[in-house]
């Protein structure tokens, strides 16, 4: 890689295909072009391939994320639009179909020259060699909730398609307890995790219920990380209040320490509700506390680094997860604001946190 170029940024969690297909957005256009077409007051477009590239983002963990027909959050379900409800699943086969549609979009971007799919160390190295010149976005495919894998026997075919990372659950899945759904691994979950270990697929523990987390450590894995999770200790549930996010969505100190011992990396989630426990999703503008990268988000990175080291903390923004700038820090309103991520860490650790830690992790854990 050209050492005179800016250090590459890595965002370990963006729902790019979900964002594009749910909203009918062409993410090969600029954010300004998309916004001018949509004219939305809320849930505005925040990312696109050209904007991420211009902001110095070299690699993204691009998700295959499909929503179940029922989830842990009743209020969330009540607020789902007809557009959203048209793209949910009730059966494994429906989940598989939706996930394959997203994978086909990533492959189309790759084939048309808009992005590069990274599947192993060799393609990662080649991508980083070319990136300073062409600024093309690199994609590592991550499945968020394993429900699209109809049964563990289908894992190998997903691996052949380029899948390199899996989180077993979002809410409750057929494989494990998840957000708002306490519980351990199912028998299928254990079988799937064993298959992931044999194929060298990375285990992303984001959204995993704590019981399933510890059982997963007993089963074993090829490599472990948390692409977009924050420290539970900094997000206490306000007294006499019902939180937007169940406490088990966040990492306990014991979980953080275990990820550190496993040489994993934790990507800080940059959605406001993951940064300030007082934040309420969907509230009118001005009624929530102000959230800033250099304040609440930096507090998360410093806390995580204090437990497991600055070499094991990165970014997993999740900023295109269905909300717009109204749900993200004031200094992260669109992809062009990615240079402000430097506020997450002291200057001596910025290059590592913004990309270097994830790149070292993938250079070690990809096939």
PDB file of C-alpha atoms in Angstrom, residues 81-290:
ATOM      1  CA  UNK A  81     -43.970   0.913   7.339  1.00  0.00           C
ATOM      2  CA  UNK A  82     -45.730  -1.029   4.624  1.00  0.00           C
ATOM      3  CA  UNK A  83     -42.434  -0.847   2.718  1.00  0.00           C
ATOM      4  CA  UNK A  84     -40.627  -2.566   5.577  1.00  0.00           C
ATOM      5  CA  UNK A  85     -43.310  -5.187   6.132  1.00  0.00           C
ATOM      6  CA  UNK A  86     -42.994  -6.263   2.502  1.00  0.00           C
ATOM      7  CA  UNK A  87     -39.424  -7.420   3.152  1.00  0.00           C
ATOM      8  CA  UNK A  88     -39.674  -9.554   6.294  1.00  0.00           C
ATOM      9  CA  UNK A  89     -39.516 -13.322   6.666  1.00  0.00           C
ATOM     10  CA  UNK A  90     -41.515 -15.937   8.536  1.00  0.00           C
ATOM     11  CA  UNK A  91     -39.719 -19.065   7.314  1.00  0.00           C
ATOM     12  CA  UNK A  92     -36.073 -20.003   6.765  1.00  0.00           C
ATOM     13  CA  UNK A  93     -36.735 -20.250   3.048  1.00  0.00           C
ATOM     14  CA  UNK A  94     -38.073 -16.688   2.949  1.00  0.00           C
ATOM     15  CA  UNK A  95     -35.027 -15.482   4.870  1.00  0.00           C
ATOM     16  CA  UNK A  96     -32.740 -17.300   2.444  1.00  0.00           C
ATOM     17  CA  UNK A  97     -34.412 -15.718  -0.578  1.00  0.00           C
ATOM     18  CA  UNK A  98     -34.087 -12.185   0.817  1.00  0.00           C
ATOM     19  CA  UNK A  99     -30.448 -12.698   1.817  1.00  0.00           C
ATOM     20  CA  UNK A 100     -29.554 -14.096  -1.604  1.00  0.00           C
ATOM     21  CA  UNK A 101     -31.092 -11.017  -3.209  1.00  0.00           C
ATOM     22  CA  UNK A 102     -28.754  -8.853  -1.113  1.00  0.00           C
ATOM     23  CA  UNK A 103     -25.763 -11.014  -1.959  1.00  0.00           C
ATOM     24  CA  UNK A 104     -26.612 -10.691  -5.655  1.00  0.00           C
ATOM     25  CA  UNK A 105     -26.528  -6.896  -5.292  1.00  0.00           C
ATOM     26  CA  UNK A 106     -23.027  -7.019  -3.785  1.00  0.00           C
ATOM     27  CA  UNK A 107     -21.914  -9.305  -6.618  1.00  0.00           C
ATOM     28  CA  UNK A 108     -23.400  -6.901  -9.161  1.00  0.00           C
ATOM     29  CA  UNK A 109     -21.488  -3.986  -7.631  1.00  0.00           C
ATOM     30  CA  UNK A 110     -18.339  -6.109  -7.820  1.00  0.00           C
ATOM     31  CA  UNK A 111     -18.938  -7.154 -11.437  1.00  0.00           C
ATOM     32  CA  UNK A 112     -19.760  -3.589 -12.515  1.00  0.00           C
ATOM     33  CA  UNK A 113     -16.608  -2.187 -10.911  1.00  0.00           C
ATOM     34  CA  UNK A 114     -18.270  -0.212  -8.120  1.00  0.00           C
ATOM     35  CA  UNK A 115     -16.764  -2.291  -5.285  1.00  0.00           C
ATOM     36  CA  UNK A 116     -14.511  -5.282  -4.647  1.00  0.00           C
ATOM     37  CA  UNK A 117     -15.615  -8.351  -2.717  1.00  0.00           C
ATOM     38  CA  UNK A 118     -12.862  -9.571  -0.389  1.00  0.00           C
ATOM     39  CA  UNK A 119     -12.874 -13.291   0.352  1.00  0.00           C
ATOM     40  CA  UNK A 120      -9.375 -14.120   1.614  1.00  0.00           C
ATOM     41  CA  UNK A 121      -6.027 -12.671   2.637  1.00  0.00           C
ATOM     42  CA  UNK A 122      -4.820 -12.527  -0.945  1.00  0.00           C
ATOM     43  CA  UNK A 123      -7.791 -10.460  -2.149  1.00  0.00           C
ATOM     44  CA  UNK A 124      -7.478  -8.228   0.925  1.00  0.00           C
ATOM     45  CA  UNK A 125      -3.816  -7.593   0.191  1.00  0.00           C
ATOM     46  CA  UNK A 126      -4.534  -6.927  -3.479  1.00  0.00           C
ATOM     47  CA  UNK A 127      -7.389  -4.585  -2.581  1.00  0.00           C
ATOM     48  CA  UNK A 128      -5.201  -2.565  -0.229  1.00  0.00           C
ATOM     49  CA  UNK A 129      -2.531  -2.341  -2.930  1.00  0.00           C
ATOM     50  CA  UNK A 130      -5.009  -0.919  -5.433  1.00  0.00           C
ATOM     51  CA  UNK A 131      -7.131   1.174  -3.077  1.00  0.00           C
ATOM     52  CA  UNK A 132      -4.886   4.264  -2.781  1.00  0.00           C
ATOM     53  CA  UNK A 133      -5.140   4.685  -6.547  1.00  0.00           C
ATOM     54  CA  UNK A 134      -8.749   3.758  -7.350  1.00  0.00           C
ATOM     55  CA  UNK A 135     -10.425   4.293  -3.932  1.00  0.00           C
ATOM     56  CA  UNK A 136     -12.797   1.426  -4.677  1.00  0.00           C
ATOM     57  CA  UNK A 137     -14.705   0.167  -1.629  1.00  0.00           C
ATOM     58  CA  UNK A 138     -13.821  -3.331  -0.394  1.00  0.00           C
ATOM     59  CA  UNK A 139     -16.648  -5.554   0.904  1.00  0.00           C
ATOM     60  CA  UNK A 140     -16.356  -8.444   3.361  1.00  0.00           C
ATOM     61  CA  UNK A 141     -19.702 -10.253   3.454  1.00  0.00           C
ATOM     62  CA  UNK A 142     -21.229 -10.625   6.930  1.00  0.00           C
ATOM     63  CA  UNK A 143     -24.530 -12.371   7.689  1.00  0.00           C
ATOM     64  CA  UNK A 144     -26.382 -10.673  10.550  1.00  0.00           C
ATOM     65  CA  UNK A 145     -28.513 -13.469  12.073  1.00  0.00           C
ATOM     66  CA  UNK A 146     -28.019 -16.937  10.667  1.00  0.00           C
ATOM     67  CA  UNK A 147     -31.695 -17.567   9.924  1.00  0.00           C
ATOM     68  CA  UNK A 148     -31.108 -17.377   6.114  1.00  0.00           C
ATOM     69  CA  UNK A 149     -29.028 -20.561   6.483  1.00  0.00           C
ATOM     70  CA  UNK A 150     -31.916 -22.990   6.144  1.00  0.00           C
ATOM     71  CA  UNK A 151     -29.998 -25.724   7.959  1.00  0.00           C
ATOM     72  CA  UNK A 152     -26.367 -26.154   9.078  1.00  0.00           C
ATOM     73  CA  UNK A 153     -25.677 -28.434   6.096  1.00  0.00           C
ATOM     74  CA  UNK A 154     -26.170 -25.385   3.841  1.00  0.00           C
ATOM     75  CA  UNK A 155     -23.250 -23.512   5.418  1.00  0.00           C
ATOM     76  CA  UNK A 156     -20.701 -24.757   2.897  1.00  0.00           C
ATOM     77  CA  UNK A 157     -22.688 -23.423  -0.053  1.00  0.00           C
ATOM     78  CA  UNK A 158     -22.865 -20.016   1.643  1.00  0.00           C
ATOM     79  CA  UNK A 159     -19.094 -20.162   2.139  1.00  0.00           C
ATOM     80  CA  UNK A 160     -18.654 -20.855  -1.578  1.00  0.00           C
ATOM     81  CA  UNK A 161     -20.757 -17.769  -2.291  1.00  0.00           C
ATOM     82  CA  UNK A 162     -18.258 -15.645  -0.358  1.00  0.00           C
ATOM     83  CA  UNK A 163     -19.754 -15.456   3.144  1.00  0.00           C
ATOM     84  CA  UNK A 164     -16.910 -14.931   5.619  1.00  0.00           C
ATOM     85  CA  UNK A 165     -18.578 -13.705   8.851  1.00  0.00           C
ATOM     86  CA  UNK A 166     -21.750 -14.725  10.688  1.00  0.00           C
ATOM     87  CA  UNK A 167     -23.579 -13.449  13.756  1.00  0.00           C
ATOM     88  CA  UNK A 168     -25.866 -16.228  14.940  1.00  0.00           C
ATOM     89  CA  UNK A 169     -28.739 -14.012  16.051  1.00  0.00           C
ATOM     90  CA  UNK A 170     -30.339 -10.580  15.754  1.00  0.00           C
ATOM     91  CA  UNK A 171     -33.332 -11.102  17.991  1.00  0.00           C
ATOM     92  CA  UNK A 172     -34.162 -14.724  18.696  1.00  0.00           C
ATOM     93  CA  UNK A 173     -33.034 -16.958  15.842  1.00  0.00           C
ATOM     94  CA  UNK A 174     -33.272 -20.689  15.245  1.00  0.00           C
ATOM     95  CA  UNK A 175     -29.632 -20.872  16.266  1.00  0.00           C
ATOM     96  CA  UNK A 176     -29.297 -18.755  19.417  1.00  0.00           C
ATOM     97  CA  UNK A 177     -30.801 -16.293  21.843  1.00  0.00           C
ATOM     98  CA  UNK A 178     -30.294 -12.682  20.823  1.00  0.00           C
ATOM     99  CA  UNK A 179     -31.311  -9.105  21.522  1.00  0.00           C
ATOM    100  CA  UNK A 180     -34.243  -9.052  23.919  1.00  0.00           C
ATOM    101  CA  UNK A 181     -34.382 -12.859  23.811  1.00  0.00           C
ATOM    102  CA  UNK A 182     -32.235 -14.472  26.497  1.00  0.00           C
ATOM    103  CA  UNK A 183     -31.126 -18.018  25.871  1.00  0.00           C
ATOM    104  CA  UNK A 184     -28.271 -20.204  24.800  1.00  0.00           C
ATOM    105  CA  UNK A 185     -27.394 -22.036  21.617  1.00  0.00           C
ATOM    106  CA  UNK A 186     -29.814 -24.483  20.052  1.00  0.00           C
ATOM    107  CA  UNK A 187     -28.546 -27.852  18.899  1.00  0.00           C
ATOM    108  CA  UNK A 188     -28.465 -26.413  15.374  1.00  0.00           C
ATOM    109  CA  UNK A 189     -26.562 -23.410  16.695  1.00  0.00           C
ATOM    110  CA  UNK A 190     -23.845 -25.626  18.096  1.00  0.00           C
ATOM    111  CA  UNK A 191     -23.646 -27.531  14.829  1.00  0.00           C
ATOM    112  CA  UNK A 192     -23.451 -24.301  12.833  1.00  0.00           C
ATOM    113  CA  UNK A 193     -20.716 -22.866  15.032  1.00  0.00           C
ATOM    114  CA  UNK A 194     -18.710 -26.062  14.650  1.00  0.00           C
ATOM    115  CA  UNK A 195     -19.110 -25.808  10.882  1.00  0.00           C
ATOM    116  CA  UNK A 196     -17.988 -22.172  10.958  1.00  0.00           C
ATOM    117  CA  UNK A 197     -14.858 -23.216  12.830  1.00  0.00           C
ATOM    118  CA  UNK A 198     -14.066 -25.929  10.279  1.00  0.00           C
ATOM    119  CA  UNK A 199     -14.575 -23.574   7.305  1.00  0.00           C
ATOM    120  CA  UNK A 200     -12.763 -20.635   8.886  1.00  0.00           C
ATOM    121  CA  UNK A 201     -15.811 -18.354   9.108  1.00  0.00           C
ATOM    122  CA  UNK A 202     -15.514 -15.534  11.658  1.00  0.00           C
ATOM    123  CA  UNK A 203     -17.981 -15.529  14.575  1.00  0.00           C
ATOM    124  CA  UNK A 204     -19.492 -12.061  15.174  1.00  0.00           C
ATOM    125  CA  UNK A 205     -21.020 -12.014  18.659  1.00  0.00           C
ATOM    126  CA  UNK A 206     -22.966  -8.768  18.179  1.00  0.00           C
ATOM    127  CA  UNK A 207     -26.641  -9.249  19.144  1.00  0.00           C
ATOM    128  CA  UNK A 208     -25.839 -12.590  20.796  1.00  0.00           C
ATOM    129  CA  UNK A 209     -27.533 -13.200  24.154  1.00  0.00           C
ATOM    130  CA  UNK A 210     -24.990 -13.553  26.932  1.00  0.00           C
ATOM    131  CA  UNK A 211     -25.959 -17.165  27.635  1.00  0.00           C
ATOM    132  CA  UNK A 212     -25.291 -18.043  23.988  1.00  0.00           C
ATOM    133  CA  UNK A 213     -22.041 -16.075  24.067  1.00  0.00           C
ATOM    134  CA  UNK A 214     -20.565 -18.204  26.842  1.00  0.00           C
ATOM    135  CA  UNK A 215     -21.849 -21.444  25.368  1.00  0.00           C
ATOM    136  CA  UNK A 216     -20.268 -20.447  22.065  1.00  0.00           C
ATOM    137  CA  UNK A 217     -16.890 -20.032  23.721  1.00  0.00           C
ATOM    138  CA  UNK A 218     -17.202 -23.589  25.018  1.00  0.00           C
ATOM    139  CA  UNK A 219     -18.027 -24.916  21.534  1.00  0.00           C
ATOM    140  CA  UNK A 220     -15.074 -23.012  20.062  1.00  0.00           C
ATOM    141  CA  UNK A 221     -14.638 -20.906  16.958  1.00  0.00           C
ATOM    142  CA  UNK A 222     -12.226 -20.007  14.190  1.00  0.00           C
ATOM    143  CA  UNK A 223     -12.088 -16.332  15.222  1.00  0.00           C
ATOM    144  CA  UNK A 224     -14.297 -14.042  17.274  1.00  0.00           C
ATOM    145  CA  UNK A 225     -15.209 -10.349  17.166  1.00  0.00           C
ATOM    146  CA  UNK A 226     -18.095  -7.956  17.858  1.00  0.00           C
ATOM    147  CA  UNK A 227     -18.595  -5.802  14.782  1.00  0.00           C
ATOM    148  CA  UNK A 228     -21.028  -3.252  16.266  1.00  0.00           C
ATOM    149  CA  UNK A 229     -21.501  -3.499  20.032  1.00  0.00           C
ATOM    150  CA  UNK A 230     -20.889  -1.174  22.950  1.00  0.00           C
ATOM    151  CA  UNK A 231     -20.154  -1.485  26.659  1.00  0.00           C
ATOM    152  CA  UNK A 232     -23.200  -2.178  28.806  1.00  0.00           C
ATOM    153  CA  UNK A 233     -21.603  -0.493  31.822  1.00  0.00           C
ATOM    154  CA  UNK A 234     -21.873   2.915  30.131  1.00  0.00           C
ATOM    155  CA  UNK A 235     -25.525   2.403  29.185  1.00  0.00           C
ATOM    156  CA  UNK A 236     -27.469   1.958  32.421  1.00  0.00           C
ATOM    157  CA  UNK A 237     -31.227   1.723  32.148  1.00  0.00           C
ATOM    158  CA  UNK A 238     -32.685   5.010  33.472  1.00  0.00           C
ATOM    159  CA  UNK A 239     -34.705   4.532  36.647  1.00  0.00           C
ATOM    160  CA  UNK A 240     -38.431   3.956  36.106  1.00  0.00           C
ATOM    161  CA  UNK A 241     -37.895   3.843  32.361  1.00  0.00           C
ATOM    162  CA  UNK A 242     -38.090   1.285  29.582  1.00  0.00           C
ATOM    163  CA  UNK A 243     -34.986   1.339  27.401  1.00  0.00           C
ATOM    164  CA  UNK A 244     -35.057   1.401  23.596  1.00  0.00           C
ATOM    165  CA  UNK A 245     -32.574  -1.438  23.623  1.00  0.00           C
ATOM    166  CA  UNK A 246     -32.664  -4.420  25.978  1.00  0.00           C
ATOM    167  CA  UNK A 247     -29.548  -4.496  28.178  1.00  0.00           C
ATOM    168  CA  UNK A 248     -28.442  -7.785  26.627  1.00  0.00           C
ATOM    169  CA  UNK A 249     -27.868  -5.978  23.305  1.00  0.00           C
ATOM    170  CA  UNK A 250     -24.715  -4.522  24.861  1.00  0.00           C
ATOM    171  CA  UNK A 251     -21.555  -6.269  26.031  1.00  0.00           C
ATOM    172  CA  UNK A 252     -21.002  -6.954  29.715  1.00  0.00           C
ATOM    173  CA  UNK A 253     -17.532  -6.319  31.106  1.00  0.00           C
ATOM    174  CA  UNK A 254     -16.953 -10.068  31.283  1.00  0.00           C
ATOM    175  CA  UNK A 255     -17.859 -10.437  27.602  1.00  0.00           C
ATOM    176  CA  UNK A 256     -15.565  -7.547  26.645  1.00  0.00           C
ATOM    177  CA  UNK A 257     -12.692  -9.116  28.559  1.00  0.00           C
ATOM    178  CA  UNK A 258     -13.307 -12.494  26.908  1.00  0.00           C
ATOM    179  CA  UNK A 259     -13.225 -10.964  23.422  1.00  0.00           C
ATOM    180  CA  UNK A 260      -9.920  -9.355  24.343  1.00  0.00           C
ATOM    181  CA  UNK A 261      -8.478 -12.667  25.511  1.00  0.00           C
ATOM    182  CA  UNK A 262      -9.537 -14.211  22.189  1.00  0.00           C
ATOM    183  CA  UNK A 263      -7.628 -11.471  20.296  1.00  0.00           C
ATOM    184  CA  UNK A 264     -10.898 -10.189  18.874  1.00  0.00           C
ATOM    185  CA  UNK A 265     -11.817  -6.631  17.930  1.00  0.00           C
ATOM    186  CA  UNK A 266     -14.883  -4.685  19.062  1.00  0.00           C
ATOM    187  CA  UNK A 267     -16.405  -2.147  16.673  1.00  0.00           C
ATOM    188  CA  UNK A 268     -18.064   0.788  18.423  1.00  0.00           C
ATOM    189  CA  UNK A 269     -21.680   1.255  17.333  1.00  0.00           C
ATOM    190  CA  UNK A 270     -22.372   4.913  16.494  1.00  0.00           C
ATOM    191  CA  UNK A 271     -26.182   4.993  16.695  1.00  0.00           C
ATOM    192  CA  UNK A 272     -27.217   7.461  19.401  1.00  0.00           C
ATOM    193  CA  UNK A 273     -29.195   4.931  21.448  1.00  0.00           C
ATOM    194  CA  UNK A 274     -25.977   2.894  21.730  1.00  0.00           C
ATOM    195  CA  UNK A 275     -24.077   5.926  23.000  1.00  0.00           C
ATOM    196  CA  UNK A 276     -26.415   7.606  25.488  1.00  0.00           C
ATOM    197  CA  UNK A 277     -28.924   5.638  27.595  1.00  0.00           C
ATOM    198  CA  UNK A 278     -31.208   8.692  27.725  1.00  0.00           C
ATOM    199  CA  UNK A 279     -31.716   8.691  23.957  1.00  0.00           C
ATOM    200  CA  UNK A 280     -35.158   7.670  22.728  1.00  0.00           C
ATOM    201  CA  UNK A 281     -35.507   6.525  19.120  1.00  0.00           C
ATOM    202  CA  UNK A 282     -38.167   8.355  17.127  1.00  0.00           C
ATOM    203  CA  UNK A 283     -38.548  11.318  19.489  1.00  0.00           C
ATOM    204  CA  UNK A 284     -39.023  14.832  18.038  1.00  0.00           C
ATOM    205  CA  UNK A 285     -35.830  16.701  17.221  1.00  0.00           C
ATOM    206  CA  UNK A 286     -34.592  18.689  20.220  1.00  0.00           C
ATOM    207  CA  UNK A 287     -36.121  16.454  22.895  1.00  0.00           C
ATOM    208  CA  UNK A 288     -33.161  14.073  23.140  1.00  0.00           C
ATOM    209  CA  UNK A 289     -29.714  14.814  24.595  1.00  0.00           C
ATOM    210  CA  UNK A 290     -26.988  15.999  22.221  1.00  0.00           C
TER     211      UNK A 290
END
